[in-house]
PDB file of C-alpha atoms and ligand atoms in Angstrom:
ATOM      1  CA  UNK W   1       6.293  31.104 -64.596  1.00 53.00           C
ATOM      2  CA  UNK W   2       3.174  32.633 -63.802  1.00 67.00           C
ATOM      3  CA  UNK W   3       0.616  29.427 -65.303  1.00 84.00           C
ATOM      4  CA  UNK W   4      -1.567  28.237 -63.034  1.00 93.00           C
ATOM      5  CA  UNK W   5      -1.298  24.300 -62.390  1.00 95.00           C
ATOM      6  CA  UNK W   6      -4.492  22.485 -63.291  1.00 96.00           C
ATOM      7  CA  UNK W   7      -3.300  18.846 -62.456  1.00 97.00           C
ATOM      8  CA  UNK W   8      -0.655  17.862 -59.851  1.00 98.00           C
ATOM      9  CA  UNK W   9       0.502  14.611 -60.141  1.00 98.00           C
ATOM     10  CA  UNK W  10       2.690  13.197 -56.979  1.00 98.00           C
ATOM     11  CA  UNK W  11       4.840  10.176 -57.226  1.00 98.00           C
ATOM     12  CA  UNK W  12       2.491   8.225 -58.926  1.00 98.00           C
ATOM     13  CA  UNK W  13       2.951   4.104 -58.604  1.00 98.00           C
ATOM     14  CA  UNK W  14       0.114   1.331 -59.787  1.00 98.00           C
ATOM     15  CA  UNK W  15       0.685  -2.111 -59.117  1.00 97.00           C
ATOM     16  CA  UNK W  16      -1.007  -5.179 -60.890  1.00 97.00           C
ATOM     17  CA  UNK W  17      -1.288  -8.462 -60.319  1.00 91.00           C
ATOM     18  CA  UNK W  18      -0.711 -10.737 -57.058  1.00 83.00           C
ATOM     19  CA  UNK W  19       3.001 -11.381 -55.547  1.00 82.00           C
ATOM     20  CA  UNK W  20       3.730 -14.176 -58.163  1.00 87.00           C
ATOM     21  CA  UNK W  21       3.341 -12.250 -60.700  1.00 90.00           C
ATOM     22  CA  UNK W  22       3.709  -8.741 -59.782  1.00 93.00           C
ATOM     23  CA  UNK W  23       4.034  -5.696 -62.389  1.00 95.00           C
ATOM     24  CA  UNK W  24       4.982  -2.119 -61.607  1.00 97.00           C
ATOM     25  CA  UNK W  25       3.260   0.040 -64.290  1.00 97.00           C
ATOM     26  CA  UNK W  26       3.947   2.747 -63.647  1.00 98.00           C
ATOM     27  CA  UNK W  27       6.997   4.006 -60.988  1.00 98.00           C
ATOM     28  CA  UNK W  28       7.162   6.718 -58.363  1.00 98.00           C
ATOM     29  CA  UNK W  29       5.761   9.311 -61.246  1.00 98.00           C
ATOM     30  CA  UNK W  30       5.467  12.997 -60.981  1.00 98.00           C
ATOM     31  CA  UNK W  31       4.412  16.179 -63.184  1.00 98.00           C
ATOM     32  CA  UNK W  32       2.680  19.092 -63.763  1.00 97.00           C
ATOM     33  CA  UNK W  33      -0.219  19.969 -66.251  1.00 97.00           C
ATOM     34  CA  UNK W  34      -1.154  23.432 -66.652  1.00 96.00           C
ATOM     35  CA  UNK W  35      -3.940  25.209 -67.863  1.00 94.00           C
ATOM     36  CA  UNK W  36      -4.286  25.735 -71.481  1.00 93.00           C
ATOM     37  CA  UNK W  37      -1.124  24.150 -72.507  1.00 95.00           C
ATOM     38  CA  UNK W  38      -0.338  20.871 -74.766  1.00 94.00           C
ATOM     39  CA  UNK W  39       1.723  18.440 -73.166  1.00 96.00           C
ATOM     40  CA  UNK W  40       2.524  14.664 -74.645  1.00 96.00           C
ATOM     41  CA  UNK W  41       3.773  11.386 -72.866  1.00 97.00           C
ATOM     42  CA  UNK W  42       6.024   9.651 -75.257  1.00 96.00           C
ATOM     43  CA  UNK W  43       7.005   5.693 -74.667  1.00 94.00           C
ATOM     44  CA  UNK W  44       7.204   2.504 -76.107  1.00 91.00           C
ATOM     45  CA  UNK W  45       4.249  -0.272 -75.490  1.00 90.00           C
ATOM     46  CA  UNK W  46       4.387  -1.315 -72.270  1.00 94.00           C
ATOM     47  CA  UNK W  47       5.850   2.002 -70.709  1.00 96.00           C
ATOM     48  CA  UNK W  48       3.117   2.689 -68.695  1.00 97.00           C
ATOM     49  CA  UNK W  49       1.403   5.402 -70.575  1.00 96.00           C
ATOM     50  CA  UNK W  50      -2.285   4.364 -70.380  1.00 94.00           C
ATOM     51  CA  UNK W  51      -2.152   3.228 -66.893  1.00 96.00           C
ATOM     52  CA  UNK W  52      -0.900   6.864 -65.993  1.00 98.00           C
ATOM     53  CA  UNK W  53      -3.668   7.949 -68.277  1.00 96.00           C
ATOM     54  CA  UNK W  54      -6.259   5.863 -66.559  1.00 95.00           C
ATOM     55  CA  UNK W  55      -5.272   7.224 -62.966  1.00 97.00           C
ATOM     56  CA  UNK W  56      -5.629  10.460 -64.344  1.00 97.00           C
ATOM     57  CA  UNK W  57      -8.892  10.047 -65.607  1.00 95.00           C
ATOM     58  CA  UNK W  58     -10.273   8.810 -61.927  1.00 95.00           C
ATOM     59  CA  UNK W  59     -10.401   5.495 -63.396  1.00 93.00           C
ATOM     60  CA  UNK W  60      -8.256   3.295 -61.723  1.00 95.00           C
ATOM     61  CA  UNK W  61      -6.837   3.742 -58.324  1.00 96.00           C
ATOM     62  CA  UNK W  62      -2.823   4.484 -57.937  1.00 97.00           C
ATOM     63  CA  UNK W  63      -1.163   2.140 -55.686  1.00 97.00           C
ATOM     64  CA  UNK W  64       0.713   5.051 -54.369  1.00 98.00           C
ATOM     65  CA  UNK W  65       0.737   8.899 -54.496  1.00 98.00           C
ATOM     66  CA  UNK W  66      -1.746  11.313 -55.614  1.00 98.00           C
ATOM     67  CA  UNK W  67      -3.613  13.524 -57.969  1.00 98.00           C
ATOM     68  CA  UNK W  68      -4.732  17.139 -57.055  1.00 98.00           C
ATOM     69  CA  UNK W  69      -7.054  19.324 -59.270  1.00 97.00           C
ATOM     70  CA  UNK W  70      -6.949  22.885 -58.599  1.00 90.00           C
ATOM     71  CA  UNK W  71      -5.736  22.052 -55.112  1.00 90.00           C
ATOM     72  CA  UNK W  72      -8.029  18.987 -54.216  1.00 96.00           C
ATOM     73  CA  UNK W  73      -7.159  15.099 -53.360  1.00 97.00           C
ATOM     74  CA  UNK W  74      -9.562  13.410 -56.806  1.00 97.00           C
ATOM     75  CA  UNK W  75      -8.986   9.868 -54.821  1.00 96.00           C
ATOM     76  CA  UNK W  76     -11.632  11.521 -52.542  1.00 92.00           C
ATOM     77  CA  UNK W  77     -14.445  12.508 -54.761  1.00 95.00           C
ATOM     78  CA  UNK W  78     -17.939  10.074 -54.792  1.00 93.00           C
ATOM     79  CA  UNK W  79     -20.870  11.146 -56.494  1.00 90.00           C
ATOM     80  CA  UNK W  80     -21.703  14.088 -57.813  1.00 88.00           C
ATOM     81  CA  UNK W  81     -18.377  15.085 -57.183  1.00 92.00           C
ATOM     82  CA  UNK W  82     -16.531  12.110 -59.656  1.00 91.00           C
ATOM     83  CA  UNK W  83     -19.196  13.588 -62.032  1.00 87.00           C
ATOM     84  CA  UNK W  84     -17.865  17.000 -61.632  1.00 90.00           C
ATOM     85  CA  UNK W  85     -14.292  15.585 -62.236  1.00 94.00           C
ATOM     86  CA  UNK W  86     -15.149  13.015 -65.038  1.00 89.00           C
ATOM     87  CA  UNK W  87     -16.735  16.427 -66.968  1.00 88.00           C
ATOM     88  CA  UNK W  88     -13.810  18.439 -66.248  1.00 93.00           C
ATOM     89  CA  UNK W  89     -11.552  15.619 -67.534  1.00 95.00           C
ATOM     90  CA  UNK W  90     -11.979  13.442 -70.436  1.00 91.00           C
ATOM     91  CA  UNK W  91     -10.406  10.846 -72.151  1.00 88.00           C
ATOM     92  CA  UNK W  92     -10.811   9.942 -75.892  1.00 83.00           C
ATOM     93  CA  UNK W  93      -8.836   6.136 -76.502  1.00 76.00           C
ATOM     94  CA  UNK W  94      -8.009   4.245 -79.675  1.00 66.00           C
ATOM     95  CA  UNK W  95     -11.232   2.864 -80.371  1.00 60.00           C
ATOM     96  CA  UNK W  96     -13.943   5.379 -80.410  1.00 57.00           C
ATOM     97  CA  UNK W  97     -16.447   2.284 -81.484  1.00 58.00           C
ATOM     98  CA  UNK W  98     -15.595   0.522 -77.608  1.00 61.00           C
ATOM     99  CA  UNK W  99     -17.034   3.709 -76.399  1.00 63.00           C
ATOM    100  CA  UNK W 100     -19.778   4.230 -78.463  1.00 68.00           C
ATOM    101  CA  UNK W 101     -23.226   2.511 -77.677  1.00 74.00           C
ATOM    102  CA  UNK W 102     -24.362   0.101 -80.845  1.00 79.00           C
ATOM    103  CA  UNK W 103     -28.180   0.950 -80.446  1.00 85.00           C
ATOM    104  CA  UNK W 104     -27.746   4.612 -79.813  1.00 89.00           C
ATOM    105  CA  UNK W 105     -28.168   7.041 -82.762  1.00 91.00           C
ATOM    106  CA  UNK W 106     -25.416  10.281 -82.744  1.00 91.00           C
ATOM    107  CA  UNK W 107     -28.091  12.251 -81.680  1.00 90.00           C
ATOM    108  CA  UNK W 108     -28.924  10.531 -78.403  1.00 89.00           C
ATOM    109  CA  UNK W 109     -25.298  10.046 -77.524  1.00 88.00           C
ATOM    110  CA  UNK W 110     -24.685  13.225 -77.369  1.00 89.00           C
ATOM    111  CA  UNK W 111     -27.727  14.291 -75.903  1.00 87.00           C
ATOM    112  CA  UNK W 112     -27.218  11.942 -73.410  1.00 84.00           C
ATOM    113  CA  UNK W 113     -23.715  13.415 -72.734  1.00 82.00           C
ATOM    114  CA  UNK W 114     -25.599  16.372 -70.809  1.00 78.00           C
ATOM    115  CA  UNK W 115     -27.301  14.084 -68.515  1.00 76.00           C
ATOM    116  CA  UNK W 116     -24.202  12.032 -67.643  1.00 67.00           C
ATOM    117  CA  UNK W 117     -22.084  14.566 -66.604  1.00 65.00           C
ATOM    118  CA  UNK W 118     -25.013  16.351 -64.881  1.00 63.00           C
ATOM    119  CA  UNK W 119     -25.260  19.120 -67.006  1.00 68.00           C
ATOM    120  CA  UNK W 120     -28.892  20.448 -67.751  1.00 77.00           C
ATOM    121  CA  UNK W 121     -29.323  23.261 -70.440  1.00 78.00           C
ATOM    122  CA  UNK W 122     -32.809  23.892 -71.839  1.00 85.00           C
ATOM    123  CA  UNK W 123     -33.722  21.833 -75.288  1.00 85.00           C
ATOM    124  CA  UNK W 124     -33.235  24.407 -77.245  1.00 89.00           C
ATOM    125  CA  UNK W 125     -29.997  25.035 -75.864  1.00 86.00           C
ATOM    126  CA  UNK W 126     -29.449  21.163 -76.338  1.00 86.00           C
ATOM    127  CA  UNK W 127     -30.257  21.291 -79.730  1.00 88.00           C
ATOM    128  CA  UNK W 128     -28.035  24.861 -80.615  1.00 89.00           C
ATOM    129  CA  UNK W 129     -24.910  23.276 -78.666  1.00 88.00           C
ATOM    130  CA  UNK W 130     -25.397  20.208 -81.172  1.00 90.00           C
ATOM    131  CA  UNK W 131     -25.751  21.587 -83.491  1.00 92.00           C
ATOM    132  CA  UNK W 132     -22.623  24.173 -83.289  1.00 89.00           C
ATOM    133  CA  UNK W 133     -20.102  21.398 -81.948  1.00 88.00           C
ATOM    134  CA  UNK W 134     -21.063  19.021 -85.452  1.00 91.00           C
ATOM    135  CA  UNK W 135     -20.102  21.839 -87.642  1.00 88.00           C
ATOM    136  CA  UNK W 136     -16.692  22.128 -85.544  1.00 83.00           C
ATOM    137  CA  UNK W 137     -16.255  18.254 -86.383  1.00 84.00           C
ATOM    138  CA  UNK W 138     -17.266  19.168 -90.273  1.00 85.00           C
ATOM    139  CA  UNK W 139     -20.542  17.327 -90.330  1.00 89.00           C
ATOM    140  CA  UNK W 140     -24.528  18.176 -90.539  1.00 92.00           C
ATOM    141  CA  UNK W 141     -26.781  17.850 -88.322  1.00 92.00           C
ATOM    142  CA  UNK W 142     -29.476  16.582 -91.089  1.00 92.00           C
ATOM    143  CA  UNK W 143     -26.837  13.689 -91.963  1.00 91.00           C
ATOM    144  CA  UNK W 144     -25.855  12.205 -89.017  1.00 92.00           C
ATOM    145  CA  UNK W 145     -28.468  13.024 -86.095  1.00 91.00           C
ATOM    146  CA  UNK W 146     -30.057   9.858 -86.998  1.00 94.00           C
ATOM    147  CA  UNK W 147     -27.117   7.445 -87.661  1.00 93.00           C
ATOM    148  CA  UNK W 148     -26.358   4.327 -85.825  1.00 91.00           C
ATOM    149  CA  UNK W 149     -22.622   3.835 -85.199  1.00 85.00           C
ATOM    150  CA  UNK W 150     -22.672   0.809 -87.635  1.00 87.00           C
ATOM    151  CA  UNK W 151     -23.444   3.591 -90.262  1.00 90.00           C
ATOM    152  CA  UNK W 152     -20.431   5.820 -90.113  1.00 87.00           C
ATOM    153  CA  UNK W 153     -16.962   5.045 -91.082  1.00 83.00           C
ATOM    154  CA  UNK W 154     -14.090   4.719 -88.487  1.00 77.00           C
ATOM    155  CA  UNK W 155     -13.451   8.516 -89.164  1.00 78.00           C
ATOM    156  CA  UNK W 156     -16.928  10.005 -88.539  1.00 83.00           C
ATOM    157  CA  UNK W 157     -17.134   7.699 -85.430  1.00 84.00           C
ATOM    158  CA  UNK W 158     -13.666   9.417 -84.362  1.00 80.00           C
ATOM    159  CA  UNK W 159     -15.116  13.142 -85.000  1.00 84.00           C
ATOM    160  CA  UNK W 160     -18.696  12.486 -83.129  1.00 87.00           C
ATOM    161  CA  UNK W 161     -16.948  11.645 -80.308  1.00 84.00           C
ATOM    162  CA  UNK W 162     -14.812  14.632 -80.613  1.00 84.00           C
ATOM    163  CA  UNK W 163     -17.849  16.332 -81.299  1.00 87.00           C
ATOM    164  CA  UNK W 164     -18.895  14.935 -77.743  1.00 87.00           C
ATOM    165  CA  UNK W 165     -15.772  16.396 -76.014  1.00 84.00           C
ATOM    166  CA  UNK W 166     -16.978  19.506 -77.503  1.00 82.00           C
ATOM    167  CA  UNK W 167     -19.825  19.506 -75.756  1.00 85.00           C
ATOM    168  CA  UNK W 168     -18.999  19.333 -72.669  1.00 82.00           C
ATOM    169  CA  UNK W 169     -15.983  21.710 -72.573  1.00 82.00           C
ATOM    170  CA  UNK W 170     -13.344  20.260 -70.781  1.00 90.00           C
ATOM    171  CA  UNK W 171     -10.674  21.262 -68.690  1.00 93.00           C
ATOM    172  CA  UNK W 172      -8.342  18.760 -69.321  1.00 95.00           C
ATOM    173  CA  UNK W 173      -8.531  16.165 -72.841  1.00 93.00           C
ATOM    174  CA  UNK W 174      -6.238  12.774 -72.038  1.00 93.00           C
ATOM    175  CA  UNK W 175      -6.107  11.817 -75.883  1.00 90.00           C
ATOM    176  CA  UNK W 176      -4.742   8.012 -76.092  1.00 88.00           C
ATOM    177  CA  UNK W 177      -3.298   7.323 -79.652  1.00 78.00           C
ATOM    178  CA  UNK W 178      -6.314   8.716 -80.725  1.00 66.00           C
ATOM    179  CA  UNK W 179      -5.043   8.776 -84.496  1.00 63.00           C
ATOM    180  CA  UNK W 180      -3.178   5.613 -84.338  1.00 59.00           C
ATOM    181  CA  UNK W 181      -6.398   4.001 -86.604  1.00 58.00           C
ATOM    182  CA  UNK W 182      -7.045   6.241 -89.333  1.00 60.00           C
ATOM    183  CA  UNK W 183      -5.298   7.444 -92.826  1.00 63.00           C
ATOM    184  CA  UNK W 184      -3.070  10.082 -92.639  1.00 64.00           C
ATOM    185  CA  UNK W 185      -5.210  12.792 -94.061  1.00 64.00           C
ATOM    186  CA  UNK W 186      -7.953  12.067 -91.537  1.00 63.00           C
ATOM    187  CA  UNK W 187      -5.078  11.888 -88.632  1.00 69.00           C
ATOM    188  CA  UNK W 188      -4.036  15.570 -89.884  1.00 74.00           C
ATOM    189  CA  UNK W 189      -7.523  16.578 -89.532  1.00 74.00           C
ATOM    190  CA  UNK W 190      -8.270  15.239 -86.332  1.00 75.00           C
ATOM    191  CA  UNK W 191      -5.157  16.202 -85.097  1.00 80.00           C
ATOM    192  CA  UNK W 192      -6.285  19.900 -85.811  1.00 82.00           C
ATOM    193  CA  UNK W 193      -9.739  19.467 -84.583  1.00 80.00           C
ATOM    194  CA  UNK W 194      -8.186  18.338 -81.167  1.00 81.00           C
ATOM    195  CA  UNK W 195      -5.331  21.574 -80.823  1.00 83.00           C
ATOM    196  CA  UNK W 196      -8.529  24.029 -81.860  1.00 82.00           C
ATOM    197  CA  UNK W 197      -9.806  22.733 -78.385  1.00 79.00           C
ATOM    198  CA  UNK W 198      -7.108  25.053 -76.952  1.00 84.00           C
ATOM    199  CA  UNK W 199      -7.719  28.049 -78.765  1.00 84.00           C
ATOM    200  CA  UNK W 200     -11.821  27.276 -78.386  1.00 79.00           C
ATOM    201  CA  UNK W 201     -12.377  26.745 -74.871  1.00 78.00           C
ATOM    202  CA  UNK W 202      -9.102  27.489 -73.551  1.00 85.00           C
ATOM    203  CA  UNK W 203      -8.387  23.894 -72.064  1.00 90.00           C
ATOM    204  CA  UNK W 204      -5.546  21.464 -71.901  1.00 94.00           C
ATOM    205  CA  UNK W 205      -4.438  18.873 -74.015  1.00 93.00           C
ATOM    206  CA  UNK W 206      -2.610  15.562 -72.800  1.00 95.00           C
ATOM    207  CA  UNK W 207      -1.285  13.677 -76.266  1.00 92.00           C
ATOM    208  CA  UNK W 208      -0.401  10.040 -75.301  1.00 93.00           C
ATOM    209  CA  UNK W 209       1.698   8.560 -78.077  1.00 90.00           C
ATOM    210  CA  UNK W 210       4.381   6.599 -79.371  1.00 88.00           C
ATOM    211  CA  UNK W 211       5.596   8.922 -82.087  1.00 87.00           C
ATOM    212  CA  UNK W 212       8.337  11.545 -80.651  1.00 92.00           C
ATOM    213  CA  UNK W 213       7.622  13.378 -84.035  1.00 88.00           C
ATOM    214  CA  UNK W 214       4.029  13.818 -83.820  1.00 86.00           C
ATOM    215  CA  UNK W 215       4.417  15.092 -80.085  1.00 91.00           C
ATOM    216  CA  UNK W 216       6.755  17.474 -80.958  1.00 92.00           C
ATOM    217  CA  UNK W 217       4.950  18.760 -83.702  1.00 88.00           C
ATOM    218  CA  UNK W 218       1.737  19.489 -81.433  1.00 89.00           C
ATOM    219  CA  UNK W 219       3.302  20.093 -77.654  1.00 94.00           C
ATOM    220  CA  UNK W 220       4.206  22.315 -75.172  1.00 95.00           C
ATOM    221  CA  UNK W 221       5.558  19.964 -72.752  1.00 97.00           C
ATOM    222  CA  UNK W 222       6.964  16.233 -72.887  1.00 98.00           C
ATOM    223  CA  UNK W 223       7.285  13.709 -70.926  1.00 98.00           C
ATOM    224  CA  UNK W 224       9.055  10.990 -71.785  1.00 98.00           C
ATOM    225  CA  UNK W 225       8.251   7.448 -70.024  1.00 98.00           C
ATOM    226  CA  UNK W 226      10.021   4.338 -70.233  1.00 97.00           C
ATOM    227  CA  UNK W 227       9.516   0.918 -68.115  1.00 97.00           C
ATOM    228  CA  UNK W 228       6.974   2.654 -66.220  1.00 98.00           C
ATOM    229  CA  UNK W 229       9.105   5.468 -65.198  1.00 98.00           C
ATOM    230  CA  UNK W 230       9.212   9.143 -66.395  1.00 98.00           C
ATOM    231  CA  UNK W 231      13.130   9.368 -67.343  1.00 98.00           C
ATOM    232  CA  UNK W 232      12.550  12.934 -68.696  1.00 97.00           C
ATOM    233  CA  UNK W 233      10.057  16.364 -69.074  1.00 98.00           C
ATOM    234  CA  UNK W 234      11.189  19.475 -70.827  1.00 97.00           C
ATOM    235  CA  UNK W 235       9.887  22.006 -73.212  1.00 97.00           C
ATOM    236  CA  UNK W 236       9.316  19.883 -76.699  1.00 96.00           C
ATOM    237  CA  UNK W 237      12.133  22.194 -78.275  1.00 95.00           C
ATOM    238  CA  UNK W 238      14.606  21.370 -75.432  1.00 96.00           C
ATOM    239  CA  UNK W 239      13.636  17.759 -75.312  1.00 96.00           C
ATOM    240  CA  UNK W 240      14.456  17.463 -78.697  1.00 93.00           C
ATOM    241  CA  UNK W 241      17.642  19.762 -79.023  1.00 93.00           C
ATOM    242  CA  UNK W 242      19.042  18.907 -75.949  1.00 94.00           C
ATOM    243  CA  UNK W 243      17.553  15.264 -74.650  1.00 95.00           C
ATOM    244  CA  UNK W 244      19.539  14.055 -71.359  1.00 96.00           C
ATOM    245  CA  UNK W 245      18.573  10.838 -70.921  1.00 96.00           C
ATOM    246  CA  UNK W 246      19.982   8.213 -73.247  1.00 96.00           C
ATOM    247  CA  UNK W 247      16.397   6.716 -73.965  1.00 96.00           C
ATOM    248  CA  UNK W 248      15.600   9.960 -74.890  1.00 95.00           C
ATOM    249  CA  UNK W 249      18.584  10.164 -77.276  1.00 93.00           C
ATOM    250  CA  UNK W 250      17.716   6.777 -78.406  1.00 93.00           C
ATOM    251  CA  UNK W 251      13.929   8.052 -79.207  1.00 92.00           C
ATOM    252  CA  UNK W 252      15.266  10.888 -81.169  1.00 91.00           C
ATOM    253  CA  UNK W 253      17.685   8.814 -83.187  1.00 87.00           C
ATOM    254  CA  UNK W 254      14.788   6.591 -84.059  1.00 81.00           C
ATOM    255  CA  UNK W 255      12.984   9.441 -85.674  1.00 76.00           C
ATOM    256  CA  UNK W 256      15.821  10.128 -88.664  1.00 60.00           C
ATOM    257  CA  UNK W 257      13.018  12.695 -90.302  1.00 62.00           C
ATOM    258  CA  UNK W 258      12.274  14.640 -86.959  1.00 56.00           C
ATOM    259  CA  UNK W 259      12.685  17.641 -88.623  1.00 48.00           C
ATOM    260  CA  UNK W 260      11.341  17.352 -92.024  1.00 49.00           C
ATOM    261  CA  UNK W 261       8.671  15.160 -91.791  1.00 47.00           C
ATOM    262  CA  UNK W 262       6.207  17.767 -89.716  1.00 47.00           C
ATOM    263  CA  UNK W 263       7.449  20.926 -91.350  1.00 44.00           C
ATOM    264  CA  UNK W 264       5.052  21.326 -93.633  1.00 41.00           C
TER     265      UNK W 264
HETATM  266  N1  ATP T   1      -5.091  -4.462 -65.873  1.00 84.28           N
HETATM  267  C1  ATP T   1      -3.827  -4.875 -65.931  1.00 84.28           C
HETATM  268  N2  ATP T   1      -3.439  -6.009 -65.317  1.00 84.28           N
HETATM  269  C2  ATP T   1      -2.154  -6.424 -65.348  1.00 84.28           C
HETATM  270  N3  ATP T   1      -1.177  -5.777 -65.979  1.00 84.28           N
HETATM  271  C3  ATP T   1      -1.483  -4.639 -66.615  1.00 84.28           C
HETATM  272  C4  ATP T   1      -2.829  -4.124 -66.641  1.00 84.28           C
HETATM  273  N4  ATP T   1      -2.833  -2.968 -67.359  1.00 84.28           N
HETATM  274  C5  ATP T   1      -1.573  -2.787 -67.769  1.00 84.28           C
HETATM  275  N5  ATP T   1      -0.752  -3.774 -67.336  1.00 84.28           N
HETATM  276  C6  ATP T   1       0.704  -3.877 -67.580  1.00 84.28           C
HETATM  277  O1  ATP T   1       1.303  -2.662 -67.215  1.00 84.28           O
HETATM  278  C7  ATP T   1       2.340  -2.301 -68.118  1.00 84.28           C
HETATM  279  C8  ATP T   1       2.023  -0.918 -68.713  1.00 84.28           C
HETATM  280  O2  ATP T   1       0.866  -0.999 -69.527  1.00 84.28           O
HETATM  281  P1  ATP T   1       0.226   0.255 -70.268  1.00 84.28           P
HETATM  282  O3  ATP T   1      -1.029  -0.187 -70.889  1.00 84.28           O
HETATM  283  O4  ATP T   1       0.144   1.380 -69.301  1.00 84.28           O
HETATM  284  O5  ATP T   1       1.332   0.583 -71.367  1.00 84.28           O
HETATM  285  P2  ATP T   1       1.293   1.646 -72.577  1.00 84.28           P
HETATM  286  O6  ATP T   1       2.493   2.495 -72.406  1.00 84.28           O
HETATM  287  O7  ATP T   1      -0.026   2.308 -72.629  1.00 84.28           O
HETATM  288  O8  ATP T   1       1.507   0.686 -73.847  1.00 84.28           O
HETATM  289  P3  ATP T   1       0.899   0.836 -75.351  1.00 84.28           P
HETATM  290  O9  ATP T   1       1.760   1.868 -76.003  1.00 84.28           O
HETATM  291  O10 ATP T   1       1.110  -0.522 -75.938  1.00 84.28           O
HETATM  292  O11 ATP T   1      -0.533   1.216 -75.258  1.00 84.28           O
HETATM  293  C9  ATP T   1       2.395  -3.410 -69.142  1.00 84.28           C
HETATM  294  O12 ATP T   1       3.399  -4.300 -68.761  1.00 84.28           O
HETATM  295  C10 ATP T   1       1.034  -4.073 -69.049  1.00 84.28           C
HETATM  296  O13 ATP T   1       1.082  -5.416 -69.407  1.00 84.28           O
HETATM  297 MG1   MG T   2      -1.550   2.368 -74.129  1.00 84.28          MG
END
């Protein structure tokens, strides 16, 4: 395969808590992510999936092992540098209200965005880039510029800060149940908004979920994690034709209307 890898991750181990009461979160944990490709971590709660996600993101620090973009050590990078990083790869969770500022109106979120991840286009350009990333998310400028969080429904909330992602152009999107909240038209639509960030800017997706059908529908790649350990990766179609490991099998079996359910 001639891909080139965008994120190497290296036997990946975080430990919490203190020797009473010690849990392994994630186990001796290694994969590939490469660029421009759609790859989803499947487990139950408690597998391990946002902790992995977390370590990704630079957020929390891995007990063991390590995390190269493009070639380079990210337990390294301070300043300007975690910046960089943080703008190259970003994270949208559950709750897009937990990461939304209450007194902030949409307009000076994401004009803020620029600052925080040190990027410094002209106002106009500010305004243009805006402008152009709230008609990818389906909404007007003229509508919601002036909105306060409080004034937009769980939905719109969801697509500004996709709208945000937008903006910014990653190089890597760590999505964390990001639908798990809304309706399943919304879902669909958000769910589309996110795989155009392929095709658009040419980056790579990481789909953090629960549901083996949903992951297959949208990926690549899986990974499939289970008491903090990654028990299997394939291609989706192989993963799901030909699963190996009996959690795996046991997923699959869970998930009578694999097939069906996402062929439409
Ligand atoms: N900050 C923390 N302190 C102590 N234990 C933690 C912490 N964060 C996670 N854990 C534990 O680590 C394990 C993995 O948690 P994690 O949040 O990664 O699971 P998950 O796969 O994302 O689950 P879910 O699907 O419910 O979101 C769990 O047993 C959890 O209780
Ligand atoms: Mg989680």
């Amino acid at each position: 395969m001639d891909k080139k890898i965008l994120l190497k991750v290296r036997n990946l181990t975080r430990v919490f808590g203190s020797k009473k009461k010690r849990v392994v979160a994630v186990k001796n944990v290694s994969f590939d992510i490469y660029e421009n490709e759609i790859i989803s971590i499947v487990g139950e709660s408690g597998s391990g999936k946002t902790t992995t996600a977390r370590m990704m993101l630079n957020l929390l620090k891995p007990t063991e092992g390590t995390i190269e973009i493009e070639g380079e050590d990210i337990s390294n990078f301070r300043g300007k540098k975690k910046r960089e990083y943080w703008r190259k790869v970003q994270g949208i969770f559950q709750d897009p209200f937990a990461s939304f500022n209450q007194f902030f109106t949409v307009r000076k979120v994401l004009d803020d965005s620029f600052k925080l991840f040190d990027v410094q286009p002209s106002k106009e350009e500010k305004d243009k880039r805006i402008r152009k990333v709230l008609e990818y998310v389906n909404m007007r400028y003229e509508e919601v510029a002036e909105k306060y969080p409080f004034e937009l429904s769980g939905g719109q909330r969801q697509r500004i800060m996709i709208a945000r992602i937008f903006l910014i152009e990653p190089k890597l999107l760590i999505a964390d149940e990001p639908t798990s909240m809304i309706d399943a038209v919304l879902r669909s639509s958000i769910l589309e908004l996110l795989l155009s960030l392929r095709e658009r800017e040419k980056s790579s997706i990481v789909f953090i979920t629960h549901d083996l059908g949903l992951a297959y529908y949208v990926s690549d790649r899986i990974l499939i994690m289970h008491n903090g350990e990654l028990v299997e990766q394939g291609s989706a179609d192989d993963i799901i034709t030909n699963p190996q490991h009996p959690y795996t099998k046991k997923l699959i079996q869970d998930v009578p209307t694999l097939h069906q359910e996402w062929a439409l």
